[in-house]
XYZ file of C-alpha atoms in Angstrom:
721
model
C 0.070 -0.088 -0.018
C 1.496 3.232 -1.128
C 1.700 6.300 1.131
C 0.734 9.550 -0.612
C 0.380 11.912 2.208
C 0.148 12.087 5.869
C -0.499 14.329 9.105
C 2.403 15.711 10.866
C 1.006 16.236 14.304
C 3.301 18.180 16.882
C 2.110 17.786 20.483
C 3.078 19.355 23.631
C 1.751 19.170 27.077
C -0.750 22.417 26.548
C -0.887 22.477 22.794
C -0.751 20.622 19.406
C -0.622 21.733 15.907
C -1.045 19.650 12.647
C 0.037 20.151 9.151
C -0.674 18.138 5.882
C 2.447 16.504 3.915
C 2.254 15.283 0.242
C 4.650 12.591 -0.996
C 3.665 13.199 -4.593
C 6.929 12.663 -6.939
C 9.253 14.349 -7.765
C 9.442 15.457 -3.995
C 7.471 16.110 -0.930
C 5.372 19.530 0.074
C 3.427 20.711 2.851
C 0.267 21.414 1.491
C -1.592 23.105 4.591
C -1.017 24.263 8.174
C -3.623 24.157 10.990
C -3.210 26.683 13.607
C -1.777 26.094 16.874
C -4.596 25.028 19.290
C -4.095 25.197 23.072
C -5.157 22.258 25.421
C -5.872 21.832 29.080
C -4.127 18.895 30.798
C -6.774 18.924 33.281
C -9.707 18.349 31.025
C -10.391 15.011 29.456
C -9.977 14.763 25.618
C -8.676 18.362 25.576
C -5.767 17.360 23.467
C -7.813 15.169 21.280
C -10.045 18.086 20.711
C -6.999 20.406 19.977
C -5.634 17.993 17.475
C -8.970 17.413 15.656
C -9.577 21.151 15.421
C -5.939 21.956 14.087
C -6.375 19.137 11.602
C -9.689 20.205 10.266
C -8.256 23.525 9.656
C -5.368 22.054 7.543
C -7.740 19.867 5.623
C -10.074 22.998 4.909
C -6.863 25.027 4.103
C -5.960 22.010 1.625
C -9.484 21.780 0.195
C -9.882 18.238 1.088
C -12.976 16.406 1.645
C -13.337 13.825 4.571
C -12.854 11.047 2.040
C -9.733 12.429 0.899
C -8.054 12.917 4.147
C -5.091 10.614 5.074
C -5.388 8.272 7.588
C -1.613 8.149 8.554
C 0.050 10.337 11.012
C 3.773 10.890 12.127
C 3.986 12.459 15.605
C 6.641 14.961 16.816
C 6.849 14.999 20.417
C 8.262 16.943 23.297
C 11.422 15.055 24.385
C 10.308 14.981 27.863
C 7.469 12.543 26.635
C 9.832 9.991 25.751
C 11.724 7.930 28.350
C 15.177 6.950 28.772
C 14.322 3.235 27.184
C 13.164 5.375 23.736
C 9.500 4.417 24.514
C 6.830 6.968 24.980
C 6.150 7.089 28.886
C 2.837 5.638 30.156
C 0.917 8.806 30.901
C 1.606 10.627 27.518
C 1.162 7.136 25.602
C -2.335 7.213 26.816
C -2.937 10.725 25.388
C -1.687 9.682 21.662
C -3.704 6.299 21.756
C -6.915 8.497 22.540
C -5.886 10.906 19.624
C -5.418 7.906 17.167
C -8.410 5.967 18.393
C -11.102 8.587 18.394
C -9.705 10.279 15.132
C -8.995 6.908 13.472
C -5.285 7.475 12.750
C -2.551 5.220 11.912
C 0.765 6.009 13.615
C 3.690 5.984 11.324
C 6.051 6.707 14.136
C 7.385 9.255 16.490
C 10.540 11.566 16.994
C 11.376 14.340 19.693
C 11.588 17.680 17.862
C 15.125 18.427 19.098
C 16.537 14.975 17.776
C 14.795 15.895 14.270
C 16.683 19.196 14.399
C 20.045 17.457 15.405
C 19.362 14.804 12.727
C 18.418 17.250 9.765
C 21.402 19.496 10.710
C 23.797 16.476 10.796
C 22.816 15.444 7.444
C 22.609 18.926 5.718
C 25.913 20.718 7.235
C 28.321 17.690 6.589
C 29.781 18.338 10.151
C 28.234 17.575 13.631
C 26.599 20.872 14.478
C 26.848 22.423 18.032
C 23.832 24.832 19.050
C 21.355 25.526 21.850
C 17.625 24.795 20.826
C 14.937 26.583 22.621
C 11.224 26.064 22.314
C 8.902 28.489 23.917
C 5.038 28.105 24.392
C 2.693 29.248 26.608
C 3.625 28.923 30.357
C 6.637 26.681 29.643
C 9.888 26.458 27.538
C 12.237 23.536 26.669
C 16.061 23.934 26.225
C 18.299 21.497 24.472
C 22.282 21.505 24.467
C 23.732 20.207 21.369
C 27.409 19.557 21.177
C 29.094 18.003 18.067
C 25.704 16.338 16.771
C 24.797 15.106 20.275
C 22.053 16.106 22.730
C 23.863 16.651 25.845
C 21.308 17.985 28.222
C 17.842 19.139 28.289
C 15.859 21.454 30.488
C 12.187 21.948 30.776
C 10.712 24.494 33.056
C 7.112 25.828 33.859
C 7.058 29.582 33.792
C 5.377 31.530 36.431
C 6.482 34.820 35.002
C 7.003 36.333 31.584
C 9.579 34.556 29.241
C 12.567 36.892 29.078
C 16.153 36.522 27.943
C 17.097 36.621 31.773
C 15.204 33.440 32.157
C 17.331 31.794 29.167
C 20.392 32.959 30.706
C 19.540 31.584 34.294
C 18.986 28.119 32.394
C 22.228 28.374 30.700
C 24.108 28.678 33.953
C 22.276 25.910 35.481
C 23.642 23.492 32.762
C 27.094 24.244 34.486
C 28.517 22.999 30.963
C 32.299 21.956 31.370
C 33.012 23.337 27.718
C 32.326 26.449 26.074
C 28.446 27.028 25.119
C 28.243 26.951 21.530
C 27.498 30.374 19.969
C 24.502 29.832 18.350
C 20.970 29.700 19.440
C 17.788 28.180 17.449
C 14.340 29.328 18.296
C 10.906 27.890 17.619
C 7.347 27.449 19.309
C 4.778 30.103 20.075
C 7.092 33.015 21.044
C 6.178 36.735 21.674
C 7.092 38.931 18.687
C 9.483 41.105 20.574
C 11.312 38.087 22.140
C 13.721 37.594 19.159
C 14.820 41.065 19.288
C 15.221 41.162 23.003
C 17.378 38.285 22.977
C 19.595 39.742 19.998
C 19.966 42.742 22.047
C 20.508 41.059 25.433
C 24.261 41.563 26.970
C 25.193 38.096 26.795
C 28.882 38.847 27.161
C 31.027 41.347 29.275
C 29.278 40.426 32.560
C 31.277 40.519 35.723
C 31.471 36.741 36.976
C 29.152 35.380 34.402
C 30.535 34.160 31.008
C 27.897 32.304 29.322
C 29.135 32.642 25.730
C 32.873 33.633 24.793
C 31.390 35.844 22.169
C 28.000 37.050 21.269
C 25.757 34.106 19.901
C 24.143 34.160 16.503
C 20.558 33.680 17.072
C 18.059 32.393 14.432
C 14.330 31.992 14.522
C 13.116 28.544 12.940
C 9.765 29.886 11.280
C 6.892 27.390 10.633
C 7.457 26.453 7.162
C 11.130 25.721 7.546
C 10.394 23.729 10.829
C 7.910 21.673 9.175
C 9.882 21.031 6.168
C 12.825 19.974 8.458
C 10.380 17.481 10.335
C 9.312 16.210 6.875
C 12.844 15.443 5.636
C 13.921 13.498 8.919
C 10.520 11.559 8.847
C 10.277 10.903 5.094
C 14.073 9.750 5.070
C 13.251 6.978 7.697
C 9.968 5.424 6.108
C 9.991 3.477 2.598
C 9.436 5.586 -0.076
C 8.774 5.452 -3.875
C 12.377 5.300 -5.766
C 11.741 8.378 -7.755
C 10.838 10.266 -4.478
C 13.893 8.964 -2.681
C 16.255 10.289 -5.033
C 14.671 13.878 -4.548
C 15.568 13.920 -1.081
C 18.607 16.847 -0.410
C 22.164 15.031 -0.347
C 24.785 15.572 2.268
C 27.115 18.217 1.795
C 29.973 16.435 3.391
C 33.259 17.018 1.871
C 34.164 14.126 -0.691
C 37.016 13.112 1.547
C 34.304 12.281 4.190
C 31.947 10.432 1.878
C 34.159 8.847 -0.931
C 36.330 5.879 -0.799
C 39.673 8.024 -0.538
C 42.853 6.736 0.784
C 43.160 6.968 4.550
C 45.535 6.568 7.085
C 45.532 2.977 8.725
C 45.300 4.549 12.124
C 42.165 6.537 11.582
C 39.138 4.870 12.414
C 36.694 5.748 9.641
C 32.821 5.643 10.178
C 31.105 2.989 8.908
C 28.813 4.220 5.969
C 25.221 4.498 6.542
C 22.735 2.348 4.438
C 19.784 4.059 2.972
C 17.338 4.808 5.659
C 14.333 2.780 5.886
C 11.712 2.076 8.618
C 13.183 -1.417 9.546
C 16.609 0.065 9.741
C 16.162 2.598 12.256
C 13.532 1.253 14.566
C 14.585 0.828 18.018
C 12.365 -0.727 21.033
C 9.442 -1.245 18.667
C 6.166 -0.974 20.588
C 3.540 -3.764 19.814
C 0.461 -2.320 18.305
C -1.411 -3.783 21.119
C 0.609 -2.004 23.687
C 0.655 1.201 21.792
C -2.943 1.134 21.432
C -3.107 2.532 17.679
C -5.621 -0.036 16.322
C -9.130 -1.085 16.263
C -10.432 -4.410 16.620
C -11.294 -4.371 12.662
C -7.962 -3.588 11.672
C -4.331 -4.437 12.905
C -2.321 -1.168 12.878
C 1.646 -1.148 12.047
C 3.963 -0.627 15.059
C 4.948 2.831 15.954
C 8.664 3.326 15.297
C 10.967 5.609 17.499
C 13.321 7.532 15.307
C 16.971 6.942 15.755
C 19.527 9.543 15.288
C 22.019 9.451 12.523
C 25.452 8.246 14.029
C 28.020 11.063 13.715
C 31.851 11.324 14.110
C 32.167 13.350 17.345
C 35.907 13.446 17.538
C 39.082 11.626 16.107
C 40.188 8.835 18.376
C 44.016 9.112 19.809
C 46.258 8.033 16.943
C 47.612 4.467 18.143
C 50.922 3.336 17.731
C 52.047 1.944 14.460
C 52.788 -1.910 14.874
C 56.025 -3.242 13.721
C 55.609 -6.525 11.123
C 58.446 -8.910 11.282
C 58.398 -10.680 7.824
C 60.160 -14.271 8.026
C 63.399 -14.372 5.906
C 63.174 -16.035 2.582
C 66.143 -17.336 0.836
C 65.786 -16.802 -3.040
C 68.231 -18.613 -5.200
C 70.364 -16.142 -7.066
C 69.634 -16.384 -10.746
C 72.478 -17.659 -12.882
C 72.591 -14.872 -15.282
C 75.608 -13.400 -16.209
C 75.909 -9.864 -17.697
C 77.690 -6.547 -17.233
C 76.189 -3.357 -16.141
C 76.867 0.052 -17.770
C 78.797 2.291 -15.370
C 76.526 5.108 -16.183
C 73.430 2.975 -15.522
C 74.767 1.529 -12.260
C 75.446 4.742 -10.909
C 72.053 6.106 -11.560
C 70.421 2.999 -10.117
C 72.555 3.726 -7.079
C 71.165 7.348 -6.488
C 67.509 6.183 -6.572
C 67.809 5.280 -2.899
C 68.924 8.977 -2.151
C 66.112 10.291 -4.267
C 63.535 8.642 -1.938
C 65.271 10.466 0.953
C 64.611 14.171 -0.761
C 61.000 14.396 0.879
C 62.288 13.589 4.208
C 64.958 16.216 4.365
C 63.728 18.865 1.741
C 60.013 18.644 2.118
C 58.213 21.582 4.085
C 54.433 22.597 4.527
C 52.574 25.879 5.245
C 49.336 25.324 7.193
C 46.977 28.251 7.433
C 44.145 27.948 9.930
C 41.422 30.633 9.743
C 39.815 30.531 13.295
C 36.863 31.888 14.634
C 37.544 34.794 16.703
C 36.405 35.337 20.349
C 34.473 38.535 20.366
C 35.331 41.172 23.145
C 33.398 44.124 24.415
C 34.049 44.908 28.023
C 33.685 48.396 29.977
C 35.447 49.732 32.896
C 34.798 52.970 34.876
C 38.225 54.681 35.367
C 39.944 57.755 36.230
C 42.185 59.636 33.837
C 44.777 61.153 36.105
C 47.359 63.665 34.719
C 49.339 63.312 38.069
C 49.665 59.469 37.853
C 52.465 57.815 36.334
C 51.335 54.282 36.292
C 48.359 51.981 35.631
C 46.450 50.993 38.464
C 43.557 48.442 38.163
C 42.544 48.651 42.005
C 42.103 52.569 41.594
C 41.169 52.187 38.349
C 43.627 54.892 37.275
C 45.335 55.513 33.756
C 47.886 58.109 33.591
C 47.350 60.779 31.177
C 49.471 64.090 30.167
C 47.835 67.534 30.246
C 48.693 69.769 27.089
C 47.822 73.701 27.708
C 47.675 76.025 24.863
C 47.347 79.836 25.078
C 45.265 81.761 22.570
C 44.467 85.618 22.334
C 42.048 87.646 20.088
C 41.465 91.379 19.785
C 39.010 93.608 17.749
C 38.298 97.330 17.193
C 35.766 99.638 15.986
C 35.151 103.029 15.381
C 33.080 104.855 18.354
C 29.372 105.906 17.484
C 28.886 108.232 20.683
C 29.049 111.889 20.710
C 30.391 114.300 23.624
C 30.490 118.008 24.120
C 33.828 119.268 25.699
C 35.440 122.407 26.182
C 36.562 125.098 28.885
C 34.651 127.061 31.445
C 35.309 131.039 31.275
C 37.028 132.747 34.406
C 37.564 136.166 35.295
C 38.237 138.461 38.265
C 35.418 140.350 39.942
C 35.020 143.206 42.583
C 32.851 142.412 45.619
C 31.100 145.128 47.607
C 29.633 144.981 51.122
C 26.826 147.623 51.962
C 26.692 146.567 55.412
C 28.552 147.768 58.412
C 29.834 144.756 59.534
C 32.021 142.342 57.831
C 30.546 139.718 55.386
C 32.196 135.949 54.849
C 31.103 134.266 51.572
C 31.739 130.687 51.352
C 33.403 129.176 48.385
C 31.203 128.094 45.721
C 28.509 130.381 46.144
C 26.640 131.301 43.000
C 26.554 134.565 41.252
C 24.532 135.403 38.105
C 24.643 138.248 35.744
C 21.548 140.099 34.152
C 21.158 137.262 31.528
C 21.204 134.364 34.254
C 24.511 133.190 33.180
C 25.808 131.308 36.296
C 29.390 131.452 38.036
C 30.787 130.113 41.092
C 33.325 131.432 43.821
C 36.570 129.612 43.665
C 37.503 130.797 47.404
C 36.247 131.958 50.317
C 35.576 135.695 50.291
C 35.822 137.831 53.437
C 34.372 141.537 52.706
C 35.192 144.338 55.054
C 32.203 146.524 56.585
C 31.435 149.738 54.632
C 32.210 152.900 56.600
C 30.584 156.581 56.218
C 31.945 160.144 56.393
C 29.223 162.357 57.893
C 31.396 165.543 57.458
C 31.780 164.850 53.577
C 28.608 163.037 53.432
C 30.374 160.168 51.712
C 29.681 156.458 52.631
C 32.559 154.117 51.394
C 31.636 150.242 50.827
C 33.829 147.439 51.767
C 35.308 145.514 48.961
C 37.460 142.829 47.749
C 38.369 141.110 44.553
C 38.213 137.531 43.763
C 38.229 134.991 40.954
C 34.799 133.296 39.766
C 34.291 130.443 37.012
C 31.377 129.686 34.658
C 29.431 126.710 35.607
C 29.179 125.411 32.344
C 31.511 125.354 29.037
C 30.832 127.662 26.426
C 32.123 130.890 24.964
C 28.996 132.708 25.916
C 30.339 132.903 29.448
C 33.173 135.192 28.191
C 31.134 138.299 29.664
C 32.391 141.974 29.298
C 34.275 144.007 31.935
C 31.873 146.022 34.657
C 29.152 143.493 34.054
C 26.892 143.701 37.161
C 26.730 140.442 39.041
C 24.224 139.473 41.973
C 24.732 136.772 44.696
C 21.955 134.105 44.780
C 21.884 134.042 48.465
C 22.352 137.778 49.190
C 20.223 140.799 48.347
C 21.511 143.749 46.782
C 21.083 145.667 49.674
C 23.616 143.734 51.371
C 26.311 142.678 48.593
C 26.838 143.396 44.859
C 29.637 142.680 42.480
C 30.747 143.632 39.214
C 33.551 142.093 36.875
C 36.790 143.981 37.041
C 37.900 142.705 33.472
C 36.416 140.847 30.555
C 36.045 136.984 31.001
C 38.000 134.575 28.892
C 38.659 130.884 28.352
C 35.264 129.880 27.649
C 34.984 127.313 24.871
C 32.746 124.318 23.414
C 33.431 121.600 20.989
C 31.508 118.458 19.727
C 33.961 114.987 19.673
C 33.500 111.381 18.973
C 33.325 109.422 22.328
C 32.513 105.805 23.356
C 28.889 104.821 23.978
C 27.247 101.818 25.724
C 26.134 100.507 22.230
C 29.863 100.556 21.153
C 30.749 98.528 24.279
C 27.977 95.856 23.731
C 28.701 95.494 19.950
C 32.313 94.868 20.462
C 31.847 92.439 23.371
C 29.645 90.097 21.055
C 32.469 90.474 18.354
C 35.616 89.719 20.469
C 33.634 86.561 21.943
C 33.121 85.428 18.313
C 36.629 86.108 17.609
C 37.947 84.206 20.684
C 35.764 81.261 19.701
C 37.199 81.257 16.207
C 40.670 81.583 17.311
C 40.226 78.646 20.005
C 38.536 76.404 17.053
C 41.177 77.005 14.705
C 43.779 76.207 17.406
C 42.175 72.878 18.166
C 41.882 71.993 14.511
C 45.333 72.879 13.695
C 47.335 71.982 16.716
C 45.303 69.140 18.483
C 42.771 67.617 15.807
C 45.751 65.374 14.481
C 47.391 64.984 17.818
C 48.102 61.321 18.661
C 46.380 60.088 21.745
C 44.370 63.452 22.188
C 40.938 62.924 24.009
C 38.950 65.543 22.343
C 36.024 65.239 24.832
C 38.426 66.439 27.677
C 39.014 69.742 25.870
C 38.367 72.633 28.121
C 38.523 76.217 27.407
C 39.336 78.951 30.200
C 38.533 82.561 28.855
C 39.912 85.581 30.978
C 38.003 88.926 31.337
C 37.537 90.838 28.125
C 39.463 94.191 28.323
C 38.280 97.609 26.546
C 40.714 100.402 25.702
C 38.066 103.117 26.532
C 35.420 103.270 28.939
C 31.804 104.526 28.015
C 31.868 108.355 27.666
C 35.527 108.751 26.774
C 36.384 110.780 23.926
C 37.834 108.449 21.308
C 37.801 107.796 17.611
C 38.283 103.958 18.127
C 37.427 101.374 20.553
C 39.744 98.154 21.213
C 38.533 94.946 22.617
C 41.050 92.113 23.828
C 40.634 88.759 25.637
C 43.318 85.590 26.460
C 42.153 81.948 26.775
C 43.713 78.957 28.005
C 42.967 75.601 26.138
C 43.677 72.384 27.876
C 43.549 68.654 26.716
C 44.315 65.100 27.994
C 46.510 63.092 25.908
C 46.698 59.147 26.339
C 49.872 57.715 25.047
C 49.241 54.999 22.486
C 52.215 53.207 23.443
C 50.414 52.327 26.785
C 47.550 50.617 24.892
C 49.230 47.101 25.191
C 49.490 47.555 29.032
C 45.936 48.988 29.529
C 44.572 45.689 27.733
C 46.748 43.512 29.622
C 46.019 45.000 33.150
C 42.103 45.276 32.771
C 41.526 41.950 31.045
C 44.003 39.843 33.333
C 41.066 38.311 34.946
C 39.020 37.585 31.603
C 38.841 33.820 30.588
C 38.385 34.790 26.912
C 41.480 37.017 27.103
C 43.463 34.197 28.853
C 42.732 31.522 26.001
C 43.528 33.646 23.252
C 46.738 35.295 21.720
C 47.333 38.702 22.447
C 46.969 41.114 19.502
C 46.886 44.728 20.653
C 46.088 46.017 17.001
C 42.744 43.931 17.142
C 41.456 45.663 20.293
C 39.956 49.239 20.290
C 40.168 51.254 23.270
C 37.599 53.964 23.713
C 37.122 56.746 26.414
C 34.018 58.121 27.029
C 34.095 61.072 29.107
C 31.681 61.543 32.117
C 32.983 64.420 34.138
C 36.162 66.215 33.374
C 37.794 68.050 36.167
C 40.866 70.033 36.826
C 42.812 67.054 38.357
C 41.052 64.044 37.692
C 38.788 63.094 34.724
C 35.916 60.250 35.370
C 35.518 58.242 32.125
C 33.975 55.028 30.907
C 36.747 52.642 29.049
C 35.509 50.373 26.625
C 37.718 47.508 25.141
C 36.305 45.721 22.007
C 37.297 43.755 19.284
C 38.261 40.234 18.585
C 40.645 37.692 20.134
C 42.353 35.265 18.452
C 41.910 31.821 20.132
C 45.344 29.875 21.163
C 46.265 26.586 19.670
C 48.961 24.162 20.428
C 51.185 24.613 17.055
C 53.624 22.091 18.390
C 51.143 19.378 19.164
C 49.731 19.866 15.725
C 52.979 19.557 13.966
C 53.843 16.514 15.842
C 50.276 14.880 15.027
C 50.543 15.847 11.348
C 54.181 14.821 10.635
C 54.258 12.660 7.540
C 50.500 12.108 7.383
C 48.373 12.338 4.119
C 46.227 15.398 3.183
C 42.946 13.259 3.982
C 44.363 12.790 7.478
C 45.399 16.328 7.982
C 41.941 17.700 6.724
C 39.961 15.357 9.187
C 42.353 16.045 11.988
C 42.016 19.879 11.263
C 38.256 19.773 11.074
C 37.575 17.656 14.451
C 40.688 17.996 16.765
C 41.455 21.790 16.410
C 38.885 24.069 18.094
C 37.433 26.962 16.380
C 38.413 26.195 13.075
C 36.210 27.006 10.312
C 38.587 26.881 7.140
C 42.187 26.011 6.489
C 44.643 25.740 3.760
C 47.660 23.154 3.068
C 50.401 23.989 0.769
C 53.652 21.911 0.287
C 56.616 22.679 -1.620
C 56.761 19.195 -3.321
C 53.346 18.784 -4.650
C 54.529 16.135 -7.379
C 55.713 13.970 -4.519
C 52.431 14.212 -2.483
C 51.778 10.637 -3.470
C 54.587 9.550 -1.255
C 54.878 12.263 1.273
C 52.058 14.743 1.582
C 53.309 16.477 4.617
C 57.101 16.409 6.077
C 58.101 13.795 8.477
C 60.063 16.663 10.256
C 57.655 19.041 12.448
C 60.121 21.742 12.325
C 59.332 21.735 8.451
C 55.668 22.510 9.165
C 54.802 26.044 9.351
C 51.370 26.999 10.906
C 49.896 30.289 10.372
C 46.899 31.325 12.287
C 44.438 34.072 11.105
C 41.029 35.181 12.404
C 39.674 36.267 8.890
C 40.332 35.210 5.075
C 41.923 37.693 2.894
């Protein structure tokens, strides 16, 4: 009975999904997918109803009538449904029996989803893969650690909180793996949309006391179509198929030397070739139909097989010592031929053994190994200290030097203000006292003329009293002379001689005065002067000028300065000085200012010491070859100070893993190229590519690699040119 199609049933504790697979030549295809239907473990027949609902959706999507629906089903199960004996545990077996019985399905077999992924990648990649497989669903997740094509450990957890990358990291730490975790994570299942991005953005490396990965892992999501195709490839490769379909299955990508009957070293065990996979070949611990329950009284159903993972070559065994074989001595009668050799021919014949020694002493080989680098990204809070002269890890200080540069600028502009300037008029006056007692007039007393022009006394004036001569009928007024000055500038204060003057604080009956000469010296002129607007305008110009001067100085002297930390540039500007003050008479105003520029400089020659000091306790650094030029140092300044500057030091780049070159040379001396290829692929960690070149390619059939280890040169690179 031919098998044209079957249901692919994925079962979990709380969900089920069914898809429809067609086996029509020339290949298989997935015709339709049912939705993931949740089931409640506490409800009877909940899982059966979930399978029935998803199956019905797949049939409807494929436009199948009930009579066209296939009766066969292949089951993909949670690995924790399968016991150590390779059989489904009894409690889960009853669930599957109920599904098959009530939906009238014939079970083709079952396989856990992680074993299916491992088997498919083993077959397609040609080299035993290493990865971490995570399936997430509602309320729980399952994690499988795969190393060199083998499932080493599994974790199944019920989630009481949200499924986050931190939960994954905690689970990886629980594994307590003695070897480095493989830097690849494969995801599938009913995961939130944001979970993949959260997982990719999660800081897997660079944490204190936690190193889950040596470098940032590759994270890939297995979409539903890709995952179903993977299950189908594994299942179809393990059931009897028509010849034309079997020929269309993807072939292995293993290199020819691993699949062909090439010449191999006698001391390397070669894996037994796998025969074409059939159901009878892979079945282990078959369960009788009566025990499994996939039958009805009317029809006997075939047993349900357990998928057996394909064998993989996990690692090369140690090279055994070659056994010395002793052959019995056989006496052969000397032929009774008598002939004479030509001397030249005899000499050539005698040199043949010497030619055989040429590969031993003259051959050499160059092996270039391309290793997957160890990713590095570490951050350290540090202090850049110009007063220090050594790196101190405990104090987190790194010595730097401080460079100071002086910059000055000055600008000038014509003044726009105006000022009236001139001299005050002066002159001598005569003061008369009409009183019969002496009058004292204080300095600064105000005197006016008839026109109201004001003058002031420059000195204290004392005027004698007046006297009278009754006999003559004459009254003599007391008088004195003094100097007065105009209160304002201007020529209008140059008053004439004998001009009558009046004291502001005295009446004419008391004191009067007159000019004794014409006043002189009064003048007035309008000149340019400094205004407040001039000061404000020039203040803005000088600020711009000093800023430009500082920028130019930084670009010219500091931009290309080796080790200069641009974020530490500090500028201290002095007070702006003006050549004149507001109101001063001047045709031009000049402003000048000085500034000091300081910058911290990290000496690049210290890079090696900084890296060695701060990564001394890093496990990845200890296992790598130190190449300072492959590590970048970045200083992010947080708070520049006068004496110490806080910063965040970031060390990022790639570390080249260490290898034991001497051991490799000893192991490969005198070996064939086939042996060397297998050795480099399986025995040397982190090798993703290699090249082998010998200087005697024509003699590879007798001596592919030198017999002397010192003639083998091993070059290690982290990337291909």
